[in-house]
Amino acid sequence: MLSENIKKLVQYGIDCGLTPECERIYTQNLLLDCFREDELEECDVPAGDIVLEDVLRELLDEAVSRGIIEDSIVYRDLFDTRLMNCLTPRPVQVIDRFNEEYKKSPTAATEYFYELSKNSDYIRTYRVKKDLKWTTETDYGTLDITVNLSKPEKDPKAIAAAKNAKQSAYPKCQLCMENEGYAGRVNHPARENHRIIPITINDSDWGFQYSPYVYYNEHCIVFNGQHTPMKIEKATFIKLFDFIKLFPHYFLGSNADLPIVGGSILSHDHFQGGHYAFAMERAEIIKSFTVPGYEDVKAGIVKWPLSVIRLQCADEKRIIDLADHILGKWRGYTDEAAFVFAETDGEPHNTITPIARKRGDLYELDLALRNNITTDEHPLGVYHPHEKLHHIKKENIGLIEVMGLAVLPSRLKDELAQLGEAMVAGRDLRADEVLEKHADWVDEFLPKYDSITADNVDEILRQEVGHVFCEVLEDAGVFKCNDEGMAAFERFVATL
């Protein structure tokens, strides 16, 4: 059985272009060594499509039975990554092929690299497919909703092992260059099948890769070659547009550089991008304005729950200069009537989440104004999901959410299923310790519907979750989408 599955895995690599035919025997021998086996038995590989997930599962079961690994998702992931590296081209081969494809077009290059990242199982597509996804229509456009199920939950044994494991500063974080080819450990994922494309932006060395969790099409990460903290500054805008000039079919954005409104990894300078049009990109400008000295740059307030300024110009350098001007003004801006404070007790609060793209012949930059002030009433942040919405979304609102894609916690899969059953049965939600947190929400939206049945409850819950996410984004907006908020937004614009 082992020999048959090794041959199947090698055939998979050849079929999808990871492994050349001339390396069949070489690759088989690498895999044999992983299992501490000396011989490959003669056997035929059945004709037909080879399902990677099935072959890997059988190989992992074999590794468990031989005592090579423990039967845990953490150890299985470490080992199957080692197996897939036997099939995956060396970094220089990937880089050379990428550069050859780039000569055809930037699109050809990214399509090649994206397919390789999936075929090599760096992007575990069979897990990504488990994510729940739907859309919800709102006053701001069509929002994307996802319940993230592709990150496996660690079992208690692996959690304990990670806690007791020797602490290491190598790699310094999961975004460092040193991850490429790293075998991993119980407290750091394996990256042996990971490949990075080196690029130059703002005259410095950066890496281009895909996210293993791909929340949207061709979800890429662009990261600094050095382990240096996130910082929103003029150089940020230069880097974004340097990348857009290399890959004009992609967008690229940055998380903000302050806690609460920033991303999950503030310690390593990085951006996220991809080949996808979010709702924010499709949103229209509801009020245009001109900044003195930048009359050649189109500027306007976007119809979006967060407070967004959009800049457009054929010359990206003019956008960069104006964006830096706006950033400087926003960093120091206070409007007590709108509860906007540049700083309190020496702690800065204002920053920006920028997103760059090319639209036709024009370069475009969206600047989402962010503020991370906290109060006794809102200890997690005034411009953060408020407590009444925490039953759906409590986590920080980062770049992806800012653009209109909800990344919701995996617990909601089971909770929404249980909630639907309870609603159809007419049970008391407050008597259920898991569902009671959703009770007030259900009481709020229930009157909108004539009847709740087994046939419609799932769709009703999905749409209502989407509306909650819309409220989450409105909470994150510094200037609210009403007359008072627009007046406050215009007061800031008048200072530019």
Coordinates of C-alpha atoms in Angstrom, one line a residue:
M1 CA 0.0 0.0 0.0
L2 CA 2.9 2.4 0.8
S3 CA 4.5 1.8 -2.5
E4 CA 1.3 2.3 -4.4
N5 CA 0.6 5.6 -2.6
I6 CA 4.1 6.8 -3.1
K7 CA 3.7 6.1 -6.8
K8 CA 0.3 7.9 -6.8
L9 CA 1.8 11.0 -5.2
V10 CA 4.7 11.1 -7.7
Q11 CA 2.2 10.7 -10.6
Y12 CA 0.2 13.5 -9.1
G13 CA 3.3 15.7 -9.2
I14 CA 4.0 14.8 -12.8
D15 CA 0.4 15.3 -13.9
C16 CA 0.1 18.8 -12.4
G17 CA 3.6 19.9 -13.6
L18 CA 5.3 20.0 -10.2
T19 CA 7.7 17.2 -11.0
P20 CA 9.2 16.5 -14.4
E21 CA 9.0 12.9 -15.8
C22 CA 12.8 12.6 -15.7
E23 CA 12.7 13.0 -11.9
R24 CA 10.2 10.2 -11.2
I25 CA 12.6 7.8 -9.7
Y26 CA 14.5 10.5 -7.8
T27 CA 11.2 11.7 -6.2
Q28 CA 10.1 8.2 -5.4
N29 CA 13.4 7.7 -3.5
L30 CA 13.0 10.9 -1.6
L31 CA 9.6 9.8 -0.4
L32 CA 10.8 6.3 0.5
D33 CA 13.4 7.9 2.8
C34 CA 10.7 9.9 4.5
F35 CA 9.2 6.6 5.6
R36 CA 12.5 5.0 6.5
E37 CA 11.9 2.4 3.8
D38 CA 14.6 0.9 1.6
E39 CA 12.6 -0.7 -1.2
L40 CA 9.8 0.3 -3.5
E41 CA 7.5 -2.6 -4.4
E42 CA 6.4 -3.2 -7.9
C43 CA 2.8 -2.2 -8.3
D44 CA 0.5 -0.5 -10.8
V45 CA -1.1 2.9 -10.2
P46 CA -4.8 2.6 -11.2
A47 CA -5.9 4.8 -14.0
G48 CA -8.0 7.9 -13.3
D49 CA -7.7 11.2 -11.5
I50 CA -5.6 11.1 -8.4
V51 CA -7.1 12.9 -5.4
L52 CA -4.3 14.5 -3.5
E53 CA -6.2 14.7 -0.2
D54 CA -7.0 11.0 -0.3
V55 CA -3.4 10.0 -1.1
L56 CA -1.9 12.2 1.6
R57 CA -4.4 10.8 4.2
E58 CA -3.4 7.3 3.4
L59 CA 0.3 8.2 3.6
L60 CA -0.1 10.0 6.8
D61 CA -2.0 7.0 8.3
E62 CA 0.9 4.8 7.2
A63 CA 3.4 7.2 9.0
V64 CA 1.2 7.0 12.2
S65 CA 1.1 3.2 12.1
R66 CA 4.9 3.1 11.7
G67 CA 5.4 5.4 14.7
I68 CA 7.0 8.1 12.5
I69 CA 4.5 10.7 13.6
E70 CA 1.8 11.1 16.3
D71 CA -1.8 11.0 15.1
S72 CA -2.4 14.7 15.5
I73 CA -3.4 17.4 12.9
V74 CA -0.2 19.4 13.9
Y75 CA 2.2 16.4 13.3
R76 CA 0.3 15.3 10.2
D77 CA 0.6 18.8 8.7
L78 CA 4.3 18.9 9.5
F79 CA 4.8 15.5 7.8
D80 CA 2.7 15.9 4.7
T81 CA 4.4 19.3 4.0
R82 CA 7.7 17.4 4.0
L83 CA 6.2 14.9 1.6
M84 CA 5.0 17.6 -0.8
N85 CA 8.4 19.3 -0.8
C86 CA 9.8 16.1 -2.5
L87 CA 7.6 17.0 -5.4
T88 CA 7.9 20.8 -5.4
P89 CA 10.5 22.5 -7.6
R90 CA 13.5 24.2 -6.0
P91 CA 13.1 27.9 -5.3
V92 CA 15.5 29.0 -8.2
Q93 CA 13.4 26.8 -10.6
V94 CA 10.2 28.6 -9.5
I95 CA 11.8 32.0 -9.8
D96 CA 13.2 31.3 -13.3
R97 CA 9.8 30.0 -14.5
F98 CA 8.0 33.0 -13.0
N99 CA 10.4 35.4 -14.7
E100 CA 9.9 33.5 -18.0
E101 CA 6.1 33.8 -17.6
Y102 CA 6.4 37.5 -16.7
K103 CA 8.0 38.1 -20.1
K104 CA 4.7 37.1 -21.6
S105 CA 2.6 39.2 -19.1
P106 CA 2.3 39.9 -15.4
T107 CA -0.9 37.9 -15.4
A108 CA 0.7 34.8 -16.9
A109 CA 3.4 35.0 -14.1
T110 CA 0.9 35.3 -11.2
E111 CA -1.3 32.6 -12.7
Y112 CA 1.6 30.2 -12.9
F113 CA 2.7 31.0 -9.3
Y114 CA -0.8 30.7 -7.9
E115 CA -1.4 27.3 -9.5
L116 CA 2.0 26.1 -8.2
S117 CA 1.1 27.2 -4.7
K118 CA -2.1 25.2 -4.9
N119 CA -0.7 22.2 -6.6
S120 CA 2.1 22.0 -4.1
D121 CA -0.4 21.9 -1.3
Y122 CA 1.0 25.1 0.3
I123 CA -2.5 26.3 -0.3
R124 CA -4.6 23.4 1.0
T125 CA -7.5 23.9 -1.4
Y126 CA -9.5 21.0 0.1
R127 CA -9.5 22.9 3.4
V128 CA -10.3 26.3 1.9
K129 CA -13.3 24.8 0.2
K130 CA -14.7 24.0 3.6
D131 CA -15.1 27.8 4.4
L132 CA -18.7 29.0 4.4
K133 CA -19.2 31.8 1.9
W134 CA -22.1 33.9 0.8
T135 CA -23.0 37.5 -0.1
T136 CA -25.4 40.1 1.5
E137 CA -26.9 43.1 -0.3
T138 CA -26.6 46.3 1.7
D139 CA -26.9 50.1 1.2
Y140 CA -23.2 50.1 0.5
G141 CA -23.2 47.3 -2.1
T142 CA -22.7 43.5 -2.0
L143 CA -20.7 42.4 1.0
D144 CA -18.7 39.1 1.1
I145 CA -19.2 36.9 4.1
T146 CA -17.0 34.0 5.1
V147 CA -16.8 31.7 8.1
N148 CA -13.2 30.6 8.3
L149 CA -12.9 26.8 8.6
S150 CA -9.6 26.3 6.7
K151 CA -7.4 26.8 9.8
P152 CA -7.4 23.5 11.6
E153 CA -8.1 23.5 15.4
K154 CA -5.1 22.2 17.4
D155 CA -5.8 19.2 19.6
P156 CA -5.0 19.5 23.4
K157 CA -1.9 17.3 23.1
A158 CA -0.4 19.5 20.4
I159 CA -1.3 22.6 22.4
A160 CA 0.5 21.2 25.4
A161 CA 3.5 20.2 23.3
A162 CA 3.7 23.7 21.8
K163 CA 3.5 25.2 25.3
N164 CA 6.4 23.0 26.5
A165 CA 8.5 23.4 23.3
K166 CA 11.7 25.3 23.4
Q167 CA 11.0 28.9 22.4
S168 CA 12.8 29.9 19.2
A169 CA 13.4 33.2 17.5
Y170 CA 13.9 31.5 14.1
P171 CA 12.1 32.4 12.0
K172 CA 11.3 35.6 13.9
C173 CA 7.7 35.5 12.6
Q174 CA 5.6 33.7 9.9
L175 CA 6.3 36.5 7.4
C176 CA 10.1 36.3 7.4
M177 CA 12.1 35.1 4.4
E178 CA 13.5 32.3 6.6
N179 CA 10.2 30.5 6.4
E180 CA 11.0 29.3 2.9
G181 CA 11.8 25.6 3.2
Y182 CA 11.5 25.6 7.0
A183 CA 10.5 22.1 8.3
G184 CA 8.4 23.7 11.1
R185 CA 7.8 22.5 14.7
V186 CA 4.8 22.1 16.9
N187 CA 4.6 25.9 17.5
H188 CA 5.5 27.0 14.0
P189 CA 4.0 25.7 10.7
A190 CA 6.0 23.8 8.2
R191 CA 6.9 25.7 5.1
E192 CA 9.1 23.2 3.2
N193 CA 6.8 23.5 0.1
H194 CA 6.7 27.3 0.4
R195 CA 8.2 29.3 -2.4
I196 CA 8.8 33.1 -2.5
I197 CA 9.3 35.4 -5.5
P198 CA 11.9 38.1 -4.8
I199 CA 10.8 41.6 -6.0
T200 CA 12.1 45.1 -5.6
I201 CA 9.9 47.9 -4.4
N202 CA 11.1 51.3 -3.2
D203 CA 14.6 50.2 -4.0
S204 CA 14.5 47.5 -1.3
D205 CA 14.2 43.7 -1.2
W206 CA 10.7 42.3 -0.7
G207 CA 9.1 38.9 -1.1
F208 CA 5.9 38.0 -3.0
Q209 CA 3.9 34.9 -1.9
Y210 CA 0.3 33.7 -1.6
S211 CA -1.6 33.3 1.6
P212 CA -2.1 29.7 2.5
Y213 CA -5.7 30.5 3.5
V214 CA -6.7 32.5 0.4
Y215 CA -9.8 34.4 1.6
Y216 CA -10.3 35.6 -2.0
N217 CA -8.9 35.0 -5.5
E218 CA -5.1 35.1 -5.6
H219 CA -4.8 36.4 -2.1
C220 CA -1.2 37.4 -2.0
I221 CA 1.2 38.7 0.7
V222 CA 4.0 41.1 -0.1
F223 CA 6.5 41.4 2.8
N224 CA 9.7 43.2 3.7
G225 CA 12.9 41.2 3.3
Q226 CA 13.8 42.5 6.8
H227 CA 11.9 41.9 10.0
T228 CA 10.8 45.5 10.6
P229 CA 7.6 46.8 12.1
M230 CA 4.6 48.1 10.2
K231 CA 4.6 51.8 9.6
I232 CA 2.2 54.0 7.5
E233 CA 4.3 56.7 5.9
K234 CA 5.0 58.2 2.5
A235 CA 7.2 55.3 1.7
T236 CA 4.2 53.0 2.2
F237 CA 2.4 54.6 -0.7
I238 CA 5.5 54.4 -2.8
K239 CA 5.8 50.7 -2.1
L240 CA 2.1 50.1 -2.9
F241 CA 2.4 51.7 -6.3
D242 CA 5.7 50.2 -7.1
F243 CA 4.0 46.9 -6.8
I244 CA 0.9 48.0 -8.8
K245 CA 3.3 49.0 -11.6
L246 CA 4.7 45.5 -11.6
F247 CA 1.3 43.8 -11.4
P248 CA -1.3 46.2 -12.6
H249 CA -4.0 43.5 -12.5
Y250 CA -3.7 43.3 -8.7
F251 CA -4.7 45.6 -5.9
L252 CA -2.4 46.0 -2.9
G253 CA -3.3 47.4 0.6
S254 CA -1.8 47.7 4.0
N255 CA -3.2 47.2 7.4
A256 CA -3.0 50.2 9.7
D257 CA 0.0 50.5 12.0
L258 CA -1.7 50.9 15.4
P259 CA -3.2 48.3 17.7
I260 CA -7.0 47.6 17.5
V261 CA -7.2 49.0 14.0
G262 CA -4.2 47.2 12.7
G263 CA -3.6 43.7 11.5
S264 CA -2.6 40.6 13.4
I265 CA 1.1 40.9 12.6
L266 CA 2.3 44.5 13.3
S267 CA 5.9 43.4 13.9
H268 CA 6.7 42.7 10.2
D269 CA 6.1 45.2 7.5
H270 CA 3.8 43.6 4.9
F271 CA 0.9 44.2 2.5
Q272 CA -2.0 42.0 1.2
G273 CA -3.3 42.1 -2.3
G274 CA -4.8 39.9 -5.1
H275 CA -6.9 39.6 -8.1
Y276 CA -10.3 40.4 -6.7
A277 CA -12.8 43.4 -6.7
F278 CA -14.2 44.1 -3.3
A279 CA -17.4 46.0 -2.6
M280 CA -15.3 49.0 -1.5
E281 CA -13.7 49.2 -4.9
R282 CA -17.1 49.2 -6.5
A283 CA -18.5 51.9 -4.2
E284 CA -19.0 55.3 -5.8
I285 CA -17.8 58.7 -4.7
I286 CA -20.7 60.6 -3.1
K287 CA -18.9 64.0 -2.7
S288 CA -16.0 65.2 -4.8
F289 CA -13.5 67.8 -3.6
T290 CA -10.3 69.4 -4.7
V291 CA -7.2 69.9 -2.5
P292 CA -5.3 73.2 -3.2
G293 CA -2.1 72.5 -4.9
Y294 CA -3.3 69.1 -6.1
E295 CA -6.0 70.2 -8.6
D296 CA -4.8 67.5 -11.0
V297 CA -5.8 64.7 -8.6
K298 CA -9.4 63.7 -8.4
A299 CA -10.5 63.3 -4.8
G300 CA -13.7 62.4 -3.1
I301 CA -15.5 60.8 -0.2
V302 CA -16.6 57.2 -0.9
K303 CA -20.0 55.8 -0.1
W304 CA -18.8 53.3 2.4
P305 CA -19.4 52.6 6.1
L306 CA -15.8 53.4 7.0
S307 CA -14.6 56.9 6.3
V308 CA -12.8 56.6 3.0
I309 CA -11.1 59.2 0.7
R310 CA -10.4 58.1 -2.9
L311 CA -7.6 59.7 -5.0
Q312 CA -7.3 59.2 -8.7
C313 CA -4.6 60.4 -11.2
A314 CA -2.7 59.2 -14.2
D315 CA 0.5 60.1 -12.3
E316 CA 0.9 58.0 -9.2
K317 CA 3.6 60.3 -7.8
R318 CA 1.0 63.1 -7.4
I319 CA -1.3 60.6 -5.6
I320 CA 1.6 59.7 -3.3
D321 CA 2.3 63.3 -2.5
L322 CA -1.3 64.1 -1.7
A323 CA -1.7 60.9 0.3
D324 CA 1.2 61.9 2.4
H325 CA -0.3 65.3 2.9
I326 CA -3.6 63.8 4.0
L327 CA -1.8 61.3 6.3
G328 CA 0.0 64.2 8.0
K329 CA -3.1 66.2 8.5
W330 CA -5.0 63.2 9.8
R331 CA -2.3 62.1 12.2
G332 CA -2.6 65.5 14.0
Y333 CA -6.4 66.0 13.6
T334 CA -8.7 66.5 16.5
D335 CA -12.5 67.2 16.4
E336 CA -13.9 66.9 19.9
A337 CA -17.5 67.3 18.6
A338 CA -17.0 64.2 16.4
F339 CA -15.1 62.4 19.2
V340 CA -11.9 62.3 17.1
F341 CA -8.7 62.8 19.1
A342 CA -5.3 62.7 17.6
E343 CA -3.8 61.6 20.9
T344 CA -4.6 61.2 24.6
D345 CA -1.9 61.1 27.3
G346 CA 0.7 61.1 24.6
E347 CA -0.7 58.0 22.8
P348 CA -1.4 58.6 19.1
H349 CA -4.8 57.4 17.8
N350 CA -5.1 58.4 14.1
T351 CA -3.8 56.3 11.2
I352 CA -4.8 55.1 7.8
T353 CA -5.6 51.9 6.0
P354 CA -4.5 52.5 2.4
I355 CA -5.4 50.4 -0.7
A356 CA -3.9 50.9 -4.1
R357 CA -5.0 49.7 -7.5
K358 CA -5.1 50.7 -11.2
R359 CA -8.4 51.5 -12.8
G360 CA -8.1 51.8 -16.6
D361 CA -5.4 54.4 -17.3
L362 CA -5.7 55.9 -13.8
Y363 CA -3.9 55.0 -10.6
E364 CA -6.2 54.9 -7.6
L365 CA -5.7 55.0 -3.8
D366 CA -8.3 54.6 -1.1
L367 CA -7.5 56.0 2.3
A368 CA -9.6 54.6 5.1
L369 CA -9.3 56.9 8.1
R370 CA -8.8 54.9 11.3
N371 CA -8.8 55.8 15.0
N372 CA -8.1 53.4 17.9
I373 CA -9.2 55.4 21.0
T374 CA -10.8 53.5 23.8
T375 CA -13.2 54.5 26.6
D376 CA -14.8 52.9 29.6
E377 CA -17.9 52.2 27.6
H378 CA -15.9 50.8 24.7
P379 CA -12.7 49.3 26.2
L380 CA -11.9 47.4 22.9
G381 CA -12.2 50.6 20.9
V382 CA -14.8 53.3 20.1
Y383 CA -14.3 52.6 16.3
H384 CA -14.3 48.8 16.7
P385 CA -17.3 46.4 16.7
H386 CA -19.4 47.4 19.7
E387 CA -20.3 44.8 22.4
K388 CA -23.8 44.1 21.0
L389 CA -22.2 42.7 17.9
H390 CA -19.5 40.5 19.6
H391 CA -21.7 37.5 19.4
I392 CA -20.9 37.5 15.7
K393 CA -17.6 39.5 15.4
K394 CA -15.3 40.7 18.1
E395 CA -12.0 40.6 16.4
N396 CA -10.1 43.6 15.0
I397 CA -11.3 45.1 11.6
G398 CA -8.2 44.7 9.4
L399 CA -7.6 45.4 5.8
I400 CA -9.7 42.6 4.4
E401 CA -12.8 43.5 6.4
V402 CA -12.3 47.2 5.6
M403 CA -12.7 46.4 1.9
G404 CA -15.9 44.5 2.6
L405 CA -15.1 40.8 3.2
A406 CA -16.1 39.4 6.6
V407 CA -13.7 36.8 8.1
L408 CA -15.9 35.3 10.8
P409 CA -14.8 32.8 13.5
S410 CA -15.3 29.1 12.9
R411 CA -17.5 28.7 16.0
L412 CA -20.4 30.3 14.0
K413 CA -20.7 27.2 11.8
D414 CA -22.1 25.1 14.6
E415 CA -23.7 28.0 16.4
L416 CA -25.8 29.1 13.4
A417 CA -26.9 25.5 12.7
Q418 CA -28.0 25.0 16.3
L419 CA -29.6 28.4 16.3
G420 CA -31.6 27.6 13.2
E421 CA -32.9 24.4 14.7
A422 CA -33.8 26.1 18.0
M423 CA -35.7 28.9 16.2
V424 CA -37.7 26.5 14.1
A425 CA -38.6 24.5 17.2
G426 CA -39.5 27.6 19.1
R427 CA -37.1 26.9 21.9
D428 CA -36.0 29.4 24.5
L429 CA -32.7 30.7 23.3
R430 CA -31.8 32.2 26.7
A431 CA -32.0 28.8 28.3
D432 CA -29.2 27.6 26.1
E433 CA -25.7 28.6 27.3
V434 CA -24.3 28.4 23.8
L435 CA -27.1 30.3 22.0
E436 CA -28.1 32.8 24.7
K437 CA -25.7 35.4 23.3
H438 CA -27.6 35.5 20.1
A439 CA -31.1 35.9 21.8
D440 CA -31.3 39.7 21.7
W441 CA -30.2 39.7 18.1
V442 CA -32.9 37.2 17.1
D443 CA -35.6 39.1 19.0
E444 CA -34.5 42.2 17.0
F445 CA -34.8 40.7 13.5
L446 CA -37.6 38.1 14.0
P447 CA -40.5 40.6 13.4
K448 CA -39.3 41.2 9.8
Y449 CA -40.3 37.7 8.8
D450 CA -43.8 36.2 8.5
S451 CA -42.6 32.7 9.3
I452 CA -39.4 30.8 10.2
T453 CA -39.2 27.3 8.7
A454 CA -36.7 24.6 8.2
D455 CA -36.6 25.6 4.6
N456 CA -35.8 29.3 5.1
V457 CA -34.1 29.6 8.4
D458 CA -30.5 29.0 7.2
E459 CA -30.8 31.7 4.5
I460 CA -32.4 34.1 6.9
L461 CA -29.6 33.7 9.4
R462 CA -26.9 34.1 6.7
Q463 CA -28.4 37.4 5.5
E464 CA -28.9 38.7 9.1
V465 CA -25.2 37.8 9.8
G466 CA -24.3 39.8 6.7
H467 CA -26.3 42.8 8.1
V468 CA -24.5 42.5 11.4
F469 CA -21.2 42.7 9.5
C470 CA -22.4 45.8 7.9
E471 CA -23.1 47.3 11.4
V472 CA -19.5 46.2 12.3
L473 CA -18.1 48.2 9.5
E474 CA -20.3 51.2 10.5
D475 CA -19.0 51.0 14.0
A476 CA -15.4 51.1 12.6
G477 CA -16.2 54.3 10.7
V478 CA -14.9 57.4 12.3
F479 CA -17.4 59.7 10.6
K480 CA -20.8 58.1 10.5
C481 CA -22.9 57.8 7.3
N482 CA -25.5 60.4 8.4
D483 CA -25.8 64.1 8.1
E484 CA -23.9 64.8 11.3
G485 CA -21.1 62.4 10.3
M486 CA -20.8 63.8 6.8
A487 CA -20.6 67.3 8.2
A488 CA -17.8 66.2 10.4
F489 CA -16.0 64.4 7.5
E490 CA -16.3 67.6 5.5
R491 CA -14.8 69.6 8.3
F492 CA -11.7 67.4 8.1
V493 CA -11.6 67.7 4.3
A494 CA -11.7 71.5 4.7
T495 CA -8.4 71.4 6.6
L496 CA -6.5 69.8 3.6

